[in-house]
GROMACS .gro file of C-alpha atoms in nm:
model
  193
    1UNK     CA    1   0.547  -6.356  -0.166
    2UNK     CA    2   0.495  -6.110  -0.449
    3UNK     CA    3   0.724  -5.979  -0.721
    4UNK     CA    4   0.680  -5.601  -0.713
    5UNK     CA    5   0.791  -5.325  -0.949
    6UNK     CA    6   0.806  -4.997  -0.758
    7UNK     CA    7   0.811  -4.688  -0.982
    8UNK     CA    8   0.929  -4.375  -0.803
    9UNK     CA    9   0.807  -4.096  -1.029
   10UNK     CA   10   0.948  -3.774  -0.884
   11UNK     CA   11   1.143  -3.602  -1.164
   12UNK     CA   12   1.424  -3.470  -0.940
   13UNK     CA   13   1.708  -3.728  -0.935
   14UNK     CA   14   1.855  -3.600  -0.605
   15UNK     CA   15   1.603  -3.796  -0.398
   16UNK     CA   16   1.560  -3.512  -0.148
   17UNK     CA   17   1.183  -3.500  -0.164
   18UNK     CA   18   0.900  -3.672   0.018
   19UNK     CA   19   0.801  -3.899  -0.272
   20UNK     CA   20   1.135  -4.088  -0.268
   21UNK     CA   21   1.100  -4.123   0.112
   22UNK     CA   22   0.757  -4.279   0.066
   23UNK     CA   23   0.893  -4.513  -0.202
   24UNK     CA   24   1.177  -4.614   0.032
   25UNK     CA   25   0.932  -4.683   0.316
   26UNK     CA   26   0.723  -4.907   0.090
   27UNK     CA   27   1.033  -5.082  -0.043
   28UNK     CA   28   1.185  -5.153   0.301
   29UNK     CA   29   0.857  -5.279   0.444
   30UNK     CA   30   0.791  -5.506   0.145
   31UNK     CA   31   1.144  -5.649   0.155
   32UNK     CA   32   1.120  -5.710   0.529
   33UNK     CA   33   0.796  -5.901   0.467
   34UNK     CA   34   0.978  -6.121   0.215
   35UNK     CA   35   0.857  -5.967  -0.110
   36UNK     CA   36   1.086  -5.919  -0.409
   37UNK     CA   37   1.102  -5.549  -0.502
   38UNK     CA   38   1.259  -5.396  -0.810
   39UNK     CA   39   1.269  -5.019  -0.774
   40UNK     CA   40   1.270  -4.788  -1.073
   41UNK     CA   41   1.365  -4.423  -1.014
   42UNK     CA   42   1.234  -4.259  -1.331
   43UNK     CA   43   1.451  -3.948  -1.291
   44UNK     CA   44   1.766  -4.160  -1.311
   45UNK     CA   45   1.675  -4.328  -1.640
   46UNK     CA   46   1.787  -4.197  -1.978
   47UNK     CA   47   1.519  -4.197  -2.244
   48UNK     CA   48   1.388  -3.949  -2.502
   49UNK     CA   49   1.033  -3.820  -2.510
   50UNK     CA   50   0.826  -3.963  -2.792
   51UNK     CA   51   0.733  -3.714  -3.061
   52UNK     CA   52   0.502  -3.905  -3.294
   53UNK     CA   53   0.254  -4.191  -3.306
   54UNK     CA   54   0.485  -4.372  -3.549
   55UNK     CA   55   0.770  -4.356  -3.297
   56UNK     CA   56   0.544  -4.495  -3.025
   57UNK     CA   57   0.407  -4.774  -3.240
   58UNK     CA   58   0.704  -4.885  -3.447
   59UNK     CA   59   1.037  -4.778  -3.298
   60UNK     CA   60   1.228  -4.996  -3.053
   61UNK     CA   61   1.229  -4.854  -2.698
   62UNK     CA   62   1.564  -4.752  -2.546
   63UNK     CA   63   1.765  -5.012  -2.352
   64UNK     CA   64   1.669  -4.861  -2.013
   65UNK     CA   65   1.299  -4.895  -2.100
   66UNK     CA   66   1.342  -5.253  -2.226
   67UNK     CA   67   1.490  -5.347  -1.886
   68UNK     CA   68   1.186  -5.200  -1.709
   69UNK     CA   69   0.957  -5.384  -1.952
   70UNK     CA   70   1.128  -5.711  -1.857
   71UNK     CA   71   1.081  -5.635  -1.487
   72UNK     CA   72   0.716  -5.544  -1.542
   73UNK     CA   73   0.656  -5.861  -1.744
   74UNK     CA   74   0.779  -6.066  -1.445
   75UNK     CA   75   0.595  -5.860  -1.180
   76UNK     CA   76   0.273  -5.945  -1.000
   77UNK     CA   77   0.217  -5.601  -0.848
   78UNK     CA   78   0.306  -5.249  -0.962
   79UNK     CA   79   0.339  -4.949  -0.731
   80UNK     CA   80   0.362  -4.597  -0.875
   81UNK     CA   81   0.448  -4.311  -0.636
   82UNK     CA   82   0.446  -3.954  -0.764
   83UNK     CA   83   0.367  -3.593  -0.669
   84UNK     CA   84   0.070  -3.410  -0.816
   85UNK     CA   85   0.207  -3.128  -1.033
   86UNK     CA   86  -0.031  -2.883  -1.197
   87UNK     CA   87  -0.312  -3.129  -1.132
   88UNK     CA   88  -0.141  -3.426  -1.296
   89UNK     CA   89   0.161  -3.652  -1.288
   90UNK     CA   90   0.495  -3.486  -1.371
   91UNK     CA   91   0.575  -3.476  -1.743
   92UNK     CA   92   0.879  -3.702  -1.701
   93UNK     CA   93   0.664  -3.977  -1.549
   94UNK     CA   94   0.411  -3.943  -1.832
   95UNK     CA   95   0.692  -3.963  -2.088
   96UNK     CA   96   0.827  -4.274  -1.913
   97UNK     CA   97   0.485  -4.444  -1.923
   98UNK     CA   98   0.451  -4.359  -2.293
   99UNK     CA   99   0.787  -4.525  -2.360
  100UNK     CA  100   0.711  -4.824  -2.134
  101UNK     CA  101   0.354  -4.914  -2.227
  102UNK     CA  102   0.386  -4.948  -2.602
  103UNK     CA  103   0.179  -5.148  -2.848
  104UNK     CA  104   0.314  -5.500  -2.873
  105UNK     CA  105   0.425  -5.499  -2.510
  106UNK     CA  106   0.139  -5.363  -2.298
  107UNK     CA  107  -0.137  -5.444  -2.544
  108UNK     CA  108  -0.166  -5.609  -2.882
  109UNK     CA  109  -0.231  -5.403  -3.188
  110UNK     CA  110  -0.591  -5.448  -3.297
  111UNK     CA  111  -0.773  -5.410  -3.627
  112UNK     CA  112  -0.965  -5.084  -3.671
  113UNK     CA  113  -1.279  -5.074  -3.458
  114UNK     CA  114  -1.161  -5.350  -3.225
  115UNK     CA  115  -1.028  -5.323  -2.870
  116UNK     CA  116  -0.669  -5.442  -2.831
  117UNK     CA  117  -0.577  -5.750  -2.630
  118UNK     CA  118  -0.457  -5.645  -2.283
  119UNK     CA  119  -0.114  -5.802  -2.227
  120UNK     CA  120  -0.053  -5.704  -1.864
  121UNK     CA  121  -0.342  -5.901  -1.713
  122UNK     CA  122  -0.273  -6.079  -1.387
  123UNK     CA  123  -0.105  -5.780  -1.223
  124UNK     CA  124  -0.246  -5.549  -0.959
  125UNK     CA  125  -0.137  -5.192  -0.891
  126UNK     CA  126  -0.121  -4.926  -0.622
  127UNK     CA  127  -0.101  -4.557  -0.705
  128UNK     CA  128   0.035  -4.334  -0.428
  129UNK     CA  129   0.000  -3.966  -0.509
  130UNK     CA  130   0.111  -3.674  -0.292
  131UNK     CA  131  -0.019  -3.319  -0.304
  132UNK     CA  132  -0.001  -2.990  -0.118
  133UNK     CA  133  -0.379  -2.954  -0.087
  134UNK     CA  134  -0.598  -3.169   0.137
  135UNK     CA  135  -0.652  -3.508  -0.028
  136UNK     CA  136  -1.030  -3.495   0.026
  137UNK     CA  137  -1.042  -3.163  -0.163
  138UNK     CA  138  -0.864  -3.316  -0.462
  139UNK     CA  139  -1.096  -3.618  -0.458
  140UNK     CA  140  -1.417  -3.420  -0.408
  141UNK     CA  141  -1.365  -3.092  -0.594
  142UNK     CA  142  -1.135  -3.213  -0.873
  143UNK     CA  143  -1.280  -3.565  -0.866
  144UNK     CA  144  -0.928  -3.710  -0.872
  145UNK     CA  145  -0.936  -3.663  -1.250
  146UNK     CA  146  -0.569  -3.724  -1.333
  147UNK     CA  147  -0.541  -4.026  -1.106
  148UNK     CA  148  -0.860  -4.169  -1.258
  149UNK     CA  149  -0.706  -4.119  -1.601
  150UNK     CA  150  -0.389  -4.306  -1.499
  151UNK     CA  151  -0.598  -4.585  -1.353
  152UNK     CA  152  -0.855  -4.630  -1.629
  153UNK     CA  153  -0.689  -4.500  -1.945
  154UNK     CA  154  -0.339  -4.634  -1.888
  155UNK     CA  155  -0.314  -4.916  -1.633
  156UNK     CA  156  -0.653  -5.084  -1.677
  157UNK     CA  157  -0.632  -5.035  -2.055
  158UNK     CA  158  -0.324  -5.260  -2.044
  159UNK     CA  159  -0.501  -5.517  -1.824
  160UNK     CA  160  -0.362  -5.420  -1.483
  161UNK     CA  161  -0.638  -5.470  -1.227
  162UNK     CA  162  -0.734  -5.406  -0.957
  163UNK     CA  163  -0.577  -5.062  -0.930
  164UNK     CA  164  -0.601  -4.905  -0.585
  165UNK     CA  165  -0.517  -4.550  -0.489
  166UNK     CA  166  -0.368  -4.381  -0.184
  167UNK     CA  167  -0.398  -4.002  -0.171
  168UNK     CA  168  -0.159  -3.818   0.060
  169UNK     CA  169  -0.245  -3.453   0.107
  170UNK     CA  170  -0.087  -3.159   0.286
  171UNK     CA  171   0.267  -3.294   0.237
  172UNK     CA  172   0.412  -2.950   0.297
  173UNK     CA  173   0.257  -2.955   0.643
  174UNK     CA  174   0.383  -3.074   0.978
  175UNK     CA  175   0.622  -3.358   1.049
  176UNK     CA  176   0.326  -3.541   1.207
  177UNK     CA  177   0.144  -3.540   0.871
  178UNK     CA  178   0.452  -3.684   0.702
  179UNK     CA  179   0.506  -3.943   0.975
  180UNK     CA  180   0.149  -4.068   0.941
  181UNK     CA  181   0.189  -4.087   0.562
  182UNK     CA  182   0.509  -4.287   0.597
  183UNK     CA  183   0.332  -4.525   0.836
  184UNK     CA  184   0.044  -4.571   0.590
  185UNK     CA  185   0.280  -4.651   0.304
  186UNK     CA  186   0.490  -4.879   0.528
  187UNK     CA  187   0.175  -5.079   0.608
  188UNK     CA  188   0.095  -5.107   0.236
  189UNK     CA  189   0.445  -5.234   0.169
  190UNK     CA  190   0.420  -5.501   0.440
  191UNK     CA  191   0.104  -5.634   0.275
  192UNK     CA  192   0.234  -5.578  -0.081
  193UNK     CA  193  -0.088  -5.387  -0.137
   0.00000   0.00000   0.00000
Protein backbone atom coordinates (compact mmCIF):
# COMPACT_ATOMS: atom_id res chain seq x y z
CA UNK A 1 0.00 0.00 0.00
CA UNK A 2 1.25 3.46 -0.91
CA UNK A 3 1.53 6.69 1.06
CA UNK A 4 -0.01 9.35 -1.19
CA UNK A 5 -0.06 13.14 -1.01
CA UNK A 6 -3.03 14.44 -3.00
CA UNK A 7 -2.79 18.13 -3.89
CA UNK A 8 -6.11 19.65 -4.94
CA UNK A 9 -5.08 22.83 -6.72
CA UNK A 10 -8.31 24.67 -7.53
CA UNK A 11 -7.99 28.17 -6.02
CA UNK A 12 -11.65 28.46 -4.93
CA UNK A 13 -11.95 27.21 -1.32
CA UNK A 14 -15.69 26.48 -1.59
CA UNK A 15 -15.08 23.11 -3.25
CA UNK A 16 -18.00 23.57 -5.67
CA UNK A 17 -16.04 22.83 -8.81
CA UNK A 18 -15.20 19.72 -10.79
CA UNK A 19 -11.54 19.58 -9.73
CA UNK A 20 -12.39 18.98 -6.04
CA UNK A 21 -14.87 16.27 -7.15
CA UNK A 22 -12.10 14.55 -9.11
CA UNK A 23 -9.76 14.80 -6.13
CA UNK A 24 -12.45 13.30 -3.89
CA UNK A 25 -13.01 10.42 -6.32
CA UNK A 26 -9.29 9.64 -6.36
CA UNK A 27 -9.07 9.92 -2.57
CA UNK A 28 -12.06 7.64 -1.87
CA UNK A 29 -10.90 5.00 -4.34
CA UNK A 30 -7.35 5.01 -2.99
CA UNK A 31 -8.54 4.75 0.62
CA UNK A 32 -10.91 1.91 -0.26
CA UNK A 33 -7.97 0.08 -1.84
CA UNK A 34 -6.03 0.45 1.42
CA UNK A 35 -3.71 3.32 0.50
CA UNK A 36 -2.87 6.09 2.95
CA UNK A 37 -3.92 9.47 1.50
CA UNK A 38 -3.12 12.90 2.86
CA UNK A 39 -5.14 15.51 0.99
CA UNK A 40 -3.97 19.09 0.64
CA UNK A 41 -6.52 21.67 -0.53
CA UNK A 42 -4.26 24.53 -1.59
CA UNK A 43 -7.04 27.14 -1.43
CA UNK A 44 -7.51 26.46 2.29
CA UNK A 45 -3.87 27.03 3.22
CA UNK A 46 -2.52 30.37 4.39
CA UNK A 47 0.79 31.37 2.86
CA UNK A 48 2.24 34.48 1.23
CA UNK A 49 3.49 34.62 -2.33
CA UNK A 50 7.26 34.79 -2.61
CA UNK A 51 8.60 38.09 -3.90
CA UNK A 52 12.34 37.54 -4.26
CA UNK A 53 14.95 34.87 -4.88
CA UNK A 54 16.41 35.60 -1.44
CA UNK A 55 13.04 34.86 0.19
CA UNK A 56 12.79 31.58 -1.72
CA UNK A 57 16.32 30.49 -0.91
CA UNK A 58 16.87 31.69 2.65
CA UNK A 59 13.61 32.38 4.49
CA UNK A 60 11.83 29.71 6.50
CA UNK A 61 8.55 28.57 4.89
CA UNK A 62 5.29 29.21 6.76
CA UNK A 63 4.02 26.56 9.20
CA UNK A 64 1.32 25.35 6.77
CA UNK A 65 3.97 24.73 4.10
CA UNK A 66 6.30 22.95 6.55
CA UNK A 67 3.46 20.50 7.35
CA UNK A 68 3.02 19.75 3.65
CA UNK A 69 6.78 19.32 3.28
CA UNK A 70 6.70 16.72 6.07
CA UNK A 71 3.86 14.88 4.33
CA UNK A 72 5.68 14.99 1.00
CA UNK A 73 8.90 13.74 2.60
CA UNK A 74 6.99 10.67 3.84
CA UNK A 75 5.03 10.10 0.61
CA UNK A 76 5.70 7.56 -2.12
CA UNK A 77 3.30 9.03 -4.67
CA UNK A 78 2.12 12.58 -5.38
CA UNK A 79 -1.11 13.47 -7.18
CA UNK A 80 -1.74 17.04 -8.35
CA UNK A 81 -5.22 17.90 -9.67
CA UNK A 82 -5.88 21.35 -11.12
CA UNK A 83 -7.80 23.25 -13.80
CA UNK A 84 -6.05 24.80 -16.78
CA UNK A 85 -6.40 28.58 -16.46
CA UNK A 86 -5.10 30.83 -19.23
CA UNK A 87 -3.07 27.90 -20.51
CA UNK A 88 -1.37 27.13 -17.20
CA UNK A 89 -1.93 26.14 -13.59
CA UNK A 90 -3.74 28.72 -11.43
CA UNK A 91 -1.43 31.29 -9.84
CA UNK A 92 -2.24 30.11 -6.31
CA UNK A 93 -1.05 26.58 -7.13
CA UNK A 94 2.15 27.96 -8.66
CA UNK A 95 2.72 30.10 -5.56
CA UNK A 96 2.16 27.03 -3.37
CA UNK A 97 4.70 24.98 -5.34
CA UNK A 98 7.23 27.82 -5.07
CA UNK A 99 6.79 27.83 -1.29
CA UNK A 100 6.85 24.02 -1.04
CA UNK A 101 9.72 23.04 -3.32
CA UNK A 102 12.49 25.19 -1.90
CA UNK A 103 16.25 24.72 -1.99
CA UNK A 104 17.34 22.59 0.94
CA UNK A 105 14.09 20.62 0.90
CA UNK A 106 13.35 19.61 -2.69
CA UNK A 107 16.91 19.85 -3.94
CA UNK A 108 20.30 20.64 -2.49
CA UNK A 109 21.96 23.92 -3.23
CA UNK A 110 24.77 23.37 -5.72
CA UNK A 111 27.95 25.25 -6.54
CA UNK A 112 27.77 27.48 -9.63
CA UNK A 113 27.73 25.45 -12.85
CA UNK A 114 26.65 22.24 -11.12
CA UNK A 115 23.24 20.57 -11.08
CA UNK A 116 21.69 20.33 -7.61
CA UNK A 117 21.12 17.02 -5.86
CA UNK A 118 17.49 15.94 -6.29
CA UNK A 119 16.06 15.27 -2.82
CA UNK A 120 12.63 13.90 -3.75
CA UNK A 121 13.85 10.79 -5.57
CA UNK A 122 11.90 7.61 -4.98
CA UNK A 123 8.49 9.24 -5.48
CA UNK A 124 6.21 8.97 -8.48
CA UNK A 125 3.55 11.48 -9.52
CA UNK A 126 0.30 11.83 -11.40
CA UNK A 127 -0.86 15.15 -12.83
CA UNK A 128 -4.59 15.42 -13.53
CA UNK A 129 -5.47 18.58 -15.43
CA UNK A 130 -8.94 19.68 -16.51
CA UNK A 131 -9.80 22.08 -19.32
CA UNK A 132 -12.75 23.42 -21.27
CA UNK A 133 -11.24 22.56 -24.66
CA UNK A 134 -10.84 19.03 -26.01
CA UNK A 135 -7.82 17.40 -24.36
CA UNK A 136 -6.39 16.23 -27.69
CA UNK A 137 -6.42 19.85 -28.94
CA UNK A 138 -4.41 21.00 -25.92
CA UNK A 139 -1.92 18.15 -26.37
CA UNK A 140 -1.57 18.52 -30.14
CA UNK A 141 -1.94 22.25 -30.84
CA UNK A 142 -0.48 23.65 -27.61
CA UNK A 143 1.78 20.62 -27.09
CA UNK A 144 0.71 20.45 -23.43
CA UNK A 145 3.33 23.12 -22.74
CA UNK A 146 2.38 24.08 -19.18
CA UNK A 147 1.93 20.49 -18.05
CA UNK A 148 5.29 19.58 -19.59
CA UNK A 149 6.83 22.46 -17.66
CA UNK A 150 5.32 21.23 -14.38
CA UNK A 151 6.55 17.72 -15.12
CA UNK A 152 10.08 18.47 -16.31
CA UNK A 153 11.00 21.81 -14.75
CA UNK A 154 9.43 21.31 -11.33
CA UNK A 155 8.68 17.69 -10.40
CA UNK A 156 11.47 15.88 -12.27
CA UNK A 157 13.94 18.64 -11.35
CA UNK A 158 13.32 17.66 -7.71
CA UNK A 159 13.74 13.94 -8.49
CA UNK A 160 10.08 12.89 -8.71
CA UNK A 161 9.80 10.25 -11.43
CA UNK A 162 8.00 8.82 -13.24
CA UNK A 163 5.46 11.60 -13.71
CA UNK A 164 2.33 10.57 -15.58
CA UNK A 165 -0.40 12.83 -16.89
CA UNK A 166 -4.16 12.56 -17.29
CA UNK A 167 -5.82 15.23 -19.43
CA UNK A 168 -9.55 15.76 -18.97
CA UNK A 169 -11.11 17.98 -21.60
CA UNK A 170 -14.55 19.44 -22.21
CA UNK A 171 -15.34 19.62 -18.48
CA UNK A 172 -18.06 22.17 -19.13
CA UNK A 173 -19.83 19.60 -21.30
CA UNK A 174 -22.40 16.94 -20.55
CA UNK A 175 -22.84 14.98 -17.35
CA UNK A 176 -21.71 11.91 -19.32
CA UNK A 177 -18.31 13.55 -19.95
CA UNK A 178 -17.96 14.28 -16.24
CA UNK A 179 -19.08 10.79 -15.23
CA UNK A 180 -16.48 9.20 -17.48
CA UNK A 181 -13.79 11.50 -16.07
CA UNK A 182 -14.75 10.58 -12.51
CA UNK A 183 -14.57 6.89 -13.44
CA UNK A 184 -11.09 7.37 -14.96
CA UNK A 185 -9.81 9.13 -11.86
CA UNK A 186 -11.48 6.56 -9.58
CA UNK A 187 -9.60 3.79 -11.42
CA UNK A 188 -6.32 5.69 -10.96
CA UNK A 189 -7.01 6.03 -7.26
CA UNK A 190 -7.69 2.29 -6.86
CA UNK A 191 -4.29 1.55 -8.39
CA UNK A 192 -2.56 4.50 -6.66
CA UNK A 193 -1.39 5.47 -10.13
